[in-house]
Amino acid sequence: MDEEDIVKCTECNGRELERDDARGEIICANCGLVLDDRIVDPGAEWRVFSIEQGEQRGRVGAPMTEMLHDKGLSTDIDWQNRDYSGKSIGNGRTRSQFYRMRKWQKRSRVSNSRERNLSMALAEMDRIASRLELPKSVRERSARIYRHCIKDNLIRGRSIEGVTAACLYLSCRLCGVPRTLDEIAQSARTGRKEIGRTTRLIKRKLKIRADIPTPDMYTARFCSQLGLGAAVSSKADEIIALCHEWEIDCGRGPVGMCAASIYIAGVVLDNRRTQREIAEIAGVTEVTIRNRYKEIVQRLNIDSTNF
DNA sequence: AAGACGAAAGTGGTTGA
DNA sequence: TCAACAACTTTCGTCTT
């Protein structure tokens, strides 16, 4: 888990956290509680003085990933009875030895219920993320949150699907590429209600602070889904910025604000979509778009001449 | 006929006593 | 825990292009 995920010390609520790369720990500066261990040190532990030396010293395998239940680090024993050079491994005795090794390898890897739970969840997570075309960073972060859920016993009594979807929903928001609850729910195997409920629980228990998304986080995606170009998109962002300046957006849902801004931008630039079309993509009703639209036009005095 | 408009009643989540 | 509340939805009749 990143430092951004932990905002407060669970012991004393202190907000000053220190990162210790040498030990791989995150520590509360106030009371000294270790909040997270095994963080990844991004640096190398050796120094290089030339490119060739760097290449020599670099030991690079597949990257560690949160998306595999063993983080991609455990050993595989191939099913073929061949050694490293491809020669077949001979007699019956070594063969049966390999058979036993494979068996125990499998058993030790997905051994307990937690591991099984995790690998199921990660598979489900991957399925939803693929359908929503979510970037890898979002998946990694989501997997990280899920691991913490397991650690804090948040899964018991809840469905894997629900917690998985909630982790993704949260992760999207944390990564600045928010999806609406409806979008997640459409690809998940649970309802919007459960995802929302579980999300709130995770936020509370893991003390994750996720700011409410701003309207401009949706513009690019909605516009491209509507087949609108960069011109409309950036005009919509302009309107959103103005609305924020004039506090027209306070207390309003960000999706509705975005939808209305896109509608106005379309009208202004003579590249319009109907309220119906935008409402469909954004997941709000035409009425909401109309209400926002009315307020914005009124307060900003927008008409065809001044925009 | 499609799109836009707006009134009115209903819904689900948040807040504060 | 419950009621008040604001935002948003649903529904539907009317107006505009």
Coordinates of C-alpha atoms (C1' of nucleotides) in Angstrom, one line a residue:
Chain A
M1 CA 0.0 0.0 0.0
D2 CA 1.3 3.5 -0.8
E3 CA 1.7 6.3 1.6
E4 CA -1.3 8.0 -0.1
D5 CA -3.5 5.2 1.0
I6 CA -2.7 5.6 4.6
V7 CA -3.5 9.1 5.8
K8 CA -3.6 8.6 9.5
C9 CA -1.8 6.6 12.1
T10 CA -4.2 3.9 13.4
E11 CA -2.9 4.3 16.9
C12 CA -2.7 8.0 17.6
N13 CA -4.3 9.5 14.5
G14 CA -1.1 11.4 13.8
R15 CA -0.8 12.5 10.2
E16 CA 3.0 12.7 9.9
L17 CA 4.2 9.5 8.5
E18 CA 7.8 8.6 7.7
R19 CA 8.9 6.3 4.9
D20 CA 12.0 4.2 5.7
D21 CA 13.2 2.7 2.5
A22 CA 16.1 0.9 4.1
R23 CA 13.7 -1.1 6.3
G24 CA 10.8 -1.0 3.9
E25 CA 8.5 0.4 6.5
I26 CA 6.1 3.3 7.0
I27 CA 6.2 4.6 10.5
C28 CA 4.1 7.1 12.4
A29 CA 6.4 10.1 13.3
N30 CA 4.5 10.7 16.4
C31 CA 4.1 7.3 18.2
G32 CA 6.5 5.2 16.2
L33 CA 3.9 2.6 15.2
V34 CA 4.8 0.7 12.0
L35 CA 1.9 1.2 9.7
D36 CA 3.1 -0.8 6.8
D37 CA 6.0 -3.0 6.2
R38 CA 7.4 -4.6 3.0
I39 CA 7.0 -1.5 1.0
V40 CA 8.9 -1.5 -2.3
D41 CA 12.2 0.4 -2.4
P42 CA 12.3 1.8 -5.9
G43 CA 16.0 2.2 -5.9
A44 CA 18.9 -0.2 -6.6
E45 CA 20.9 -1.4 -3.7
W46 CA 24.2 -1.1 -5.6
R47 CA 25.8 1.8 -7.4
V48 CA 27.0 1.8 -11.0
F49 CA 29.7 3.9 -12.6
S50 CA 29.1 3.0 -16.3
I51 CA 26.4 1.7 -18.6
E52 CA 28.1 -1.6 -19.1
Q53 CA 28.5 -2.1 -15.4
G54 CA 24.8 -1.3 -15.0
E55 CA 23.9 -3.9 -17.5
Q56 CA 26.1 -6.5 -15.8
R57 CA 24.7 -5.8 -12.4
G58 CA 21.1 -5.6 -13.4
R59 CA 19.2 -8.7 -12.4
V60 CA 15.8 -8.4 -14.0
G61 CA 13.1 -10.9 -14.0
A62 CA 9.4 -10.5 -14.4
P63 CA 8.3 -7.6 -12.2
M64 CA 6.6 -8.2 -8.9
T65 CA 2.9 -7.7 -9.3
E66 CA 0.1 -7.4 -6.8
M67 CA -2.3 -8.9 -9.3
L68 CA -1.1 -12.4 -8.9
H69 CA -1.8 -13.9 -5.5
D70 CA 1.8 -14.8 -4.9
K71 CA 2.9 -11.5 -6.4
G72 CA 4.5 -13.5 -9.2
L73 CA 7.4 -14.5 -7.1
S74 CA 6.9 -18.2 -6.4
T75 CA 8.6 -20.9 -8.3
D76 CA 7.1 -23.0 -11.0
I77 CA 8.1 -26.6 -11.6
D78 CA 7.5 -27.4 -15.2
W79 CA 5.3 -30.4 -16.0
Q80 CA 7.8 -31.8 -18.5
N81 CA 10.5 -34.1 -17.0
R82 CA 13.3 -32.1 -18.5
D83 CA 16.2 -30.3 -17.0
Y84 CA 17.3 -26.7 -17.7
S85 CA 19.1 -27.6 -20.9
G86 CA 16.1 -29.6 -22.3
K87 CA 17.5 -33.0 -21.6
S88 CA 15.0 -35.5 -20.4
I89 CA 15.4 -36.4 -16.7
G90 CA 16.0 -40.0 -16.7
N91 CA 15.2 -42.8 -14.3
G92 CA 12.1 -43.6 -12.4
R93 CA 13.4 -42.5 -9.1
T94 CA 14.1 -38.9 -10.1
R95 CA 10.8 -38.8 -12.0
S96 CA 8.8 -39.8 -9.0
Q97 CA 10.8 -37.3 -7.0
F98 CA 9.7 -34.6 -9.4
Y99 CA 6.2 -35.7 -9.2
R100 CA 6.2 -35.3 -5.4
M101 CA 7.9 -31.9 -5.7
R102 CA 5.2 -30.6 -8.1
K103 CA 2.5 -31.9 -5.8
W104 CA 3.8 -30.1 -2.8
Q105 CA 4.6 -27.0 -4.8
K106 CA 0.9 -26.7 -5.8
R107 CA -0.3 -27.4 -2.3
S108 CA 2.0 -24.9 -0.6
R109 CA 1.1 -22.2 -3.1
V110 CA -2.6 -22.1 -2.9
S111 CA -2.8 -23.6 0.5
N112 CA -5.1 -21.9 3.0
S113 CA -8.4 -20.3 2.6
R114 CA -7.0 -16.8 2.5
E115 CA -4.8 -17.6 -0.5
R116 CA -7.7 -19.3 -2.3
N117 CA -9.9 -16.3 -1.5
L118 CA -7.3 -14.0 -2.9
S119 CA -6.7 -15.8 -6.1
M120 CA -10.5 -15.9 -6.8
A121 CA -10.8 -12.2 -6.0
L122 CA -7.9 -11.3 -8.3
A123 CA -9.4 -13.3 -11.1
E124 CA -12.7 -11.5 -10.7
M125 CA -10.9 -8.2 -10.4
D126 CA -9.1 -8.9 -13.7
R127 CA -12.4 -9.8 -15.4
I128 CA -14.1 -6.5 -14.3
A129 CA -11.1 -4.4 -15.1
S130 CA -10.8 -5.9 -18.5
R131 CA -14.4 -5.2 -19.3
L132 CA -14.0 -1.6 -18.2
E133 CA -10.6 -1.3 -19.8
L134 CA -9.0 0.0 -16.7
P135 CA -5.3 0.7 -16.7
K136 CA -2.8 -1.5 -15.0
S137 CA -2.1 1.0 -12.2
V138 CA -5.7 0.9 -11.2
R139 CA -5.7 -2.9 -11.0
E140 CA -2.5 -3.0 -9.0
R141 CA -3.8 -0.6 -6.5
S142 CA -7.1 -2.3 -6.3
A143 CA -5.3 -5.6 -5.6
R144 CA -3.3 -3.9 -2.9
I145 CA -6.4 -2.6 -1.2
Y146 CA -8.0 -6.1 -1.4
R147 CA -4.9 -7.6 0.4
H148 CA -5.4 -5.1 3.2
C149 CA -9.1 -6.1 3.4
I150 CA -8.1 -9.7 3.9
K151 CA -5.5 -8.6 6.5
D152 CA -8.2 -6.7 8.4
N153 CA -10.8 -9.5 8.1
L154 CA -13.2 -7.4 6.1
I155 CA -14.1 -10.2 3.7
R156 CA -15.9 -12.6 6.1
G157 CA -19.6 -12.2 5.9
R158 CA -19.3 -10.3 2.6
S159 CA -19.2 -11.6 -0.9
I160 CA -15.8 -11.7 -2.8
E161 CA -17.6 -10.1 -5.7
G162 CA -18.8 -7.2 -3.6
V163 CA -15.5 -6.4 -2.0
T164 CA -13.6 -6.8 -5.3
A165 CA -15.9 -4.4 -7.0
A166 CA -15.6 -1.9 -4.1
C167 CA -11.8 -2.1 -4.3
L168 CA -11.8 -1.3 -8.0
Y169 CA -14.3 1.5 -7.5
L170 CA -12.1 3.0 -4.8
S171 CA -8.9 2.4 -6.7
C172 CA -10.3 4.2 -9.8
R173 CA -11.1 7.2 -7.6
L174 CA -7.7 7.2 -6.0
C175 CA -5.9 7.0 -9.3
G176 CA -7.9 9.9 -10.6
V177 CA -9.8 8.0 -13.3
P178 CA -13.2 7.6 -11.6
R179 CA -15.9 5.4 -12.9
T180 CA -19.5 5.8 -11.7
L181 CA -21.0 3.2 -9.3
D182 CA -23.3 2.3 -12.1
E183 CA -20.5 1.5 -14.5
I184 CA -18.8 -0.7 -12.0
A185 CA -22.0 -2.4 -11.1
Q186 CA -22.8 -3.2 -14.7
S187 CA -19.6 -5.2 -15.1
A188 CA -19.6 -6.7 -11.6
R189 CA -21.6 -9.5 -10.3
T190 CA -23.3 -7.5 -7.6
G191 CA -25.6 -4.5 -7.3
R192 CA -24.8 -0.9 -7.0
K193 CA -26.1 -0.8 -3.5
E194 CA -23.7 -3.4 -2.1
I195 CA -20.7 -1.9 -3.8
G196 CA -21.5 1.5 -2.3
R197 CA -22.0 0.0 1.1
T198 CA -18.8 -2.0 1.0
T199 CA -16.9 0.9 -0.3
R200 CA -17.9 3.0 2.6
L201 CA -16.9 0.2 5.0
I202 CA -13.5 -0.2 3.4
K203 CA -12.9 3.5 3.5
R204 CA -13.7 3.6 7.2
K205 CA -11.9 0.5 8.3
L206 CA -8.7 1.1 6.3
K207 CA -8.8 4.8 6.9
I208 CA -8.5 5.5 3.2
R209 CA -9.4 9.0 2.2
A210 CA -10.7 9.3 -1.3
D211 CA -11.8 12.8 -2.4
I212 CA -15.0 13.2 -4.3
P213 CA -14.2 13.2 -8.0
T214 CA -14.3 16.5 -9.8
P215 CA -16.5 16.9 -12.9
D216 CA -13.5 17.4 -15.2
M217 CA -12.3 13.9 -14.5
Y218 CA -15.2 12.6 -16.6
T219 CA -15.2 14.9 -19.6
A220 CA -12.5 13.3 -21.8
R221 CA -14.1 9.8 -21.4
F222 CA -17.7 10.9 -21.9
C223 CA -16.7 13.1 -24.9
S224 CA -14.9 10.2 -26.6
Q225 CA -17.8 7.9 -26.0
L226 CA -20.1 10.5 -27.6
G227 CA -17.8 10.9 -30.5
L228 CA -17.0 14.4 -29.6
G229 CA -13.5 15.8 -30.3
A230 CA -11.0 17.6 -28.1
A231 CA -12.5 21.0 -28.9
V232 CA -15.8 20.2 -27.2
S233 CA -14.0 18.4 -24.4
S234 CA -11.8 21.4 -23.6
K235 CA -14.6 23.8 -23.9
A236 CA -16.6 21.7 -21.4
D237 CA -13.6 21.8 -19.0
E238 CA -13.6 25.6 -19.4
I239 CA -17.2 25.7 -18.4
I240 CA -16.6 23.4 -15.4
A241 CA -13.7 25.6 -14.2
L242 CA -15.9 28.7 -14.4
C243 CA -18.7 26.9 -12.6
H244 CA -16.2 26.1 -9.8
E245 CA -15.0 29.6 -9.7
W246 CA -18.5 30.9 -9.4
E247 CA -19.5 28.2 -6.9
I248 CA -22.3 27.0 -9.2
D249 CA -21.1 23.4 -8.6
C250 CA -21.2 23.2 -4.9
G251 CA -23.5 20.5 -3.6
R252 CA -24.1 19.2 -7.1
G253 CA -23.1 15.8 -8.3
P254 CA -20.0 15.9 -10.4
V255 CA -21.4 13.6 -13.2
G256 CA -24.4 15.9 -13.7
M257 CA -22.2 19.0 -13.8
C258 CA -20.0 17.3 -16.4
A259 CA -22.9 16.2 -18.5
A260 CA -24.4 19.6 -18.6
S261 CA -21.1 21.2 -19.4
I262 CA -20.6 18.9 -22.3
Y263 CA -24.1 19.7 -23.5
I264 CA -23.5 23.4 -23.4
A265 CA -20.1 23.1 -25.0
G266 CA -21.7 21.1 -27.8
V267 CA -24.4 23.8 -28.3
V268 CA -21.8 26.6 -28.2
L269 CA -19.5 25.0 -30.7
D270 CA -22.3 23.8 -32.9
N271 CA -21.4 20.2 -32.4
R272 CA -24.2 19.1 -30.2
R273 CA -25.5 15.9 -28.9
T274 CA -29.0 15.5 -27.5
Q275 CA -29.7 15.6 -23.8
R276 CA -30.8 12.1 -24.2
E277 CA -27.6 10.9 -25.7
I278 CA -25.4 12.6 -23.1
A279 CA -27.7 11.4 -20.3
E280 CA -27.3 7.8 -21.5
I281 CA -23.5 7.9 -21.5
A282 CA -23.1 9.8 -18.3
G283 CA -25.7 7.8 -16.3
V284 CA -27.9 10.7 -15.2
T285 CA -31.3 11.7 -16.4
E286 CA -32.1 14.4 -18.9
V287 CA -33.9 16.3 -16.2
T288 CA -30.7 16.6 -14.2
I289 CA -28.8 17.8 -17.3
R290 CA -31.6 20.4 -17.8
N291 CA -31.5 21.6 -14.3
R292 CA -27.7 22.0 -14.3
Y293 CA -27.8 23.5 -17.7
K294 CA -30.4 26.1 -16.7
E295 CA -28.4 27.1 -13.6
I296 CA -25.1 27.4 -15.5
V297 CA -26.5 29.4 -18.4
Q298 CA -28.3 31.7 -16.0
R299 CA -25.4 32.4 -13.6
L300 CA -22.7 32.7 -16.3
N301 CA -24.9 34.6 -18.7
I302 CA -24.0 32.3 -21.5
D303 CA -25.5 32.8 -24.9
S304 CA -24.3 32.3 -28.5
T305 CA -22.7 35.7 -28.6
N306 CA -20.4 35.7 -25.6
F307 CA -19.0 32.1 -25.9
Chain B
dA1 C1' -41.8 13.4 -35.0
dA2 C1' -37.9 14.2 -32.2
dG3 C1' -36.0 17.0 -28.9
dA4 C1' -36.4 20.2 -25.2
dC5 C1' -38.8 22.0 -21.2
dG6 C1' -40.7 21.9 -16.6
dA7 C1' -44.0 20.4 -12.8
dA8 C1' -44.8 17.1 -9.4
dA9 C1' -44.3 13.1 -6.8
dG10 C1' -41.0 9.4 -5.5
dT11 C1' -36.3 7.4 -4.0
dG12 C1' -32.0 6.6 -1.5
dG13 C1' -28.4 8.6 1.1
dT14 C1' -26.7 12.0 4.6
dT15 C1' -27.0 14.6 8.7
dG16 C1' -28.1 16.1 13.2
dA17 C1' -30.9 15.7 17.3
Chain C
dT1 C1' -32.6 5.5 15.7
dC2 C1' -35.5 8.6 13.5
dA3 C1' -37.0 12.5 10.9
dA4 C1' -35.7 16.3 8.0
dC5 C1' -33.4 17.4 4.0
dA6 C1' -31.2 18.2 -0.6
dA7 C1' -30.0 16.0 -4.8
dC8 C1' -31.5 13.2 -8.2
dT9 C1' -35.0 10.2 -10.7
dT10 C1' -39.4 9.0 -12.8
dT11 C1' -43.2 10.2 -15.2
dC12 C1' -45.9 12.8 -18.0
dG13 C1' -48.0 16.7 -20.4
dT14 C1' -46.7 20.7 -23.2
dC15 C1' -44.0 23.5 -26.2
dT16 C1' -40.5 24.1 -30.1
dT17 C1' -37.9 23.1 -34.1

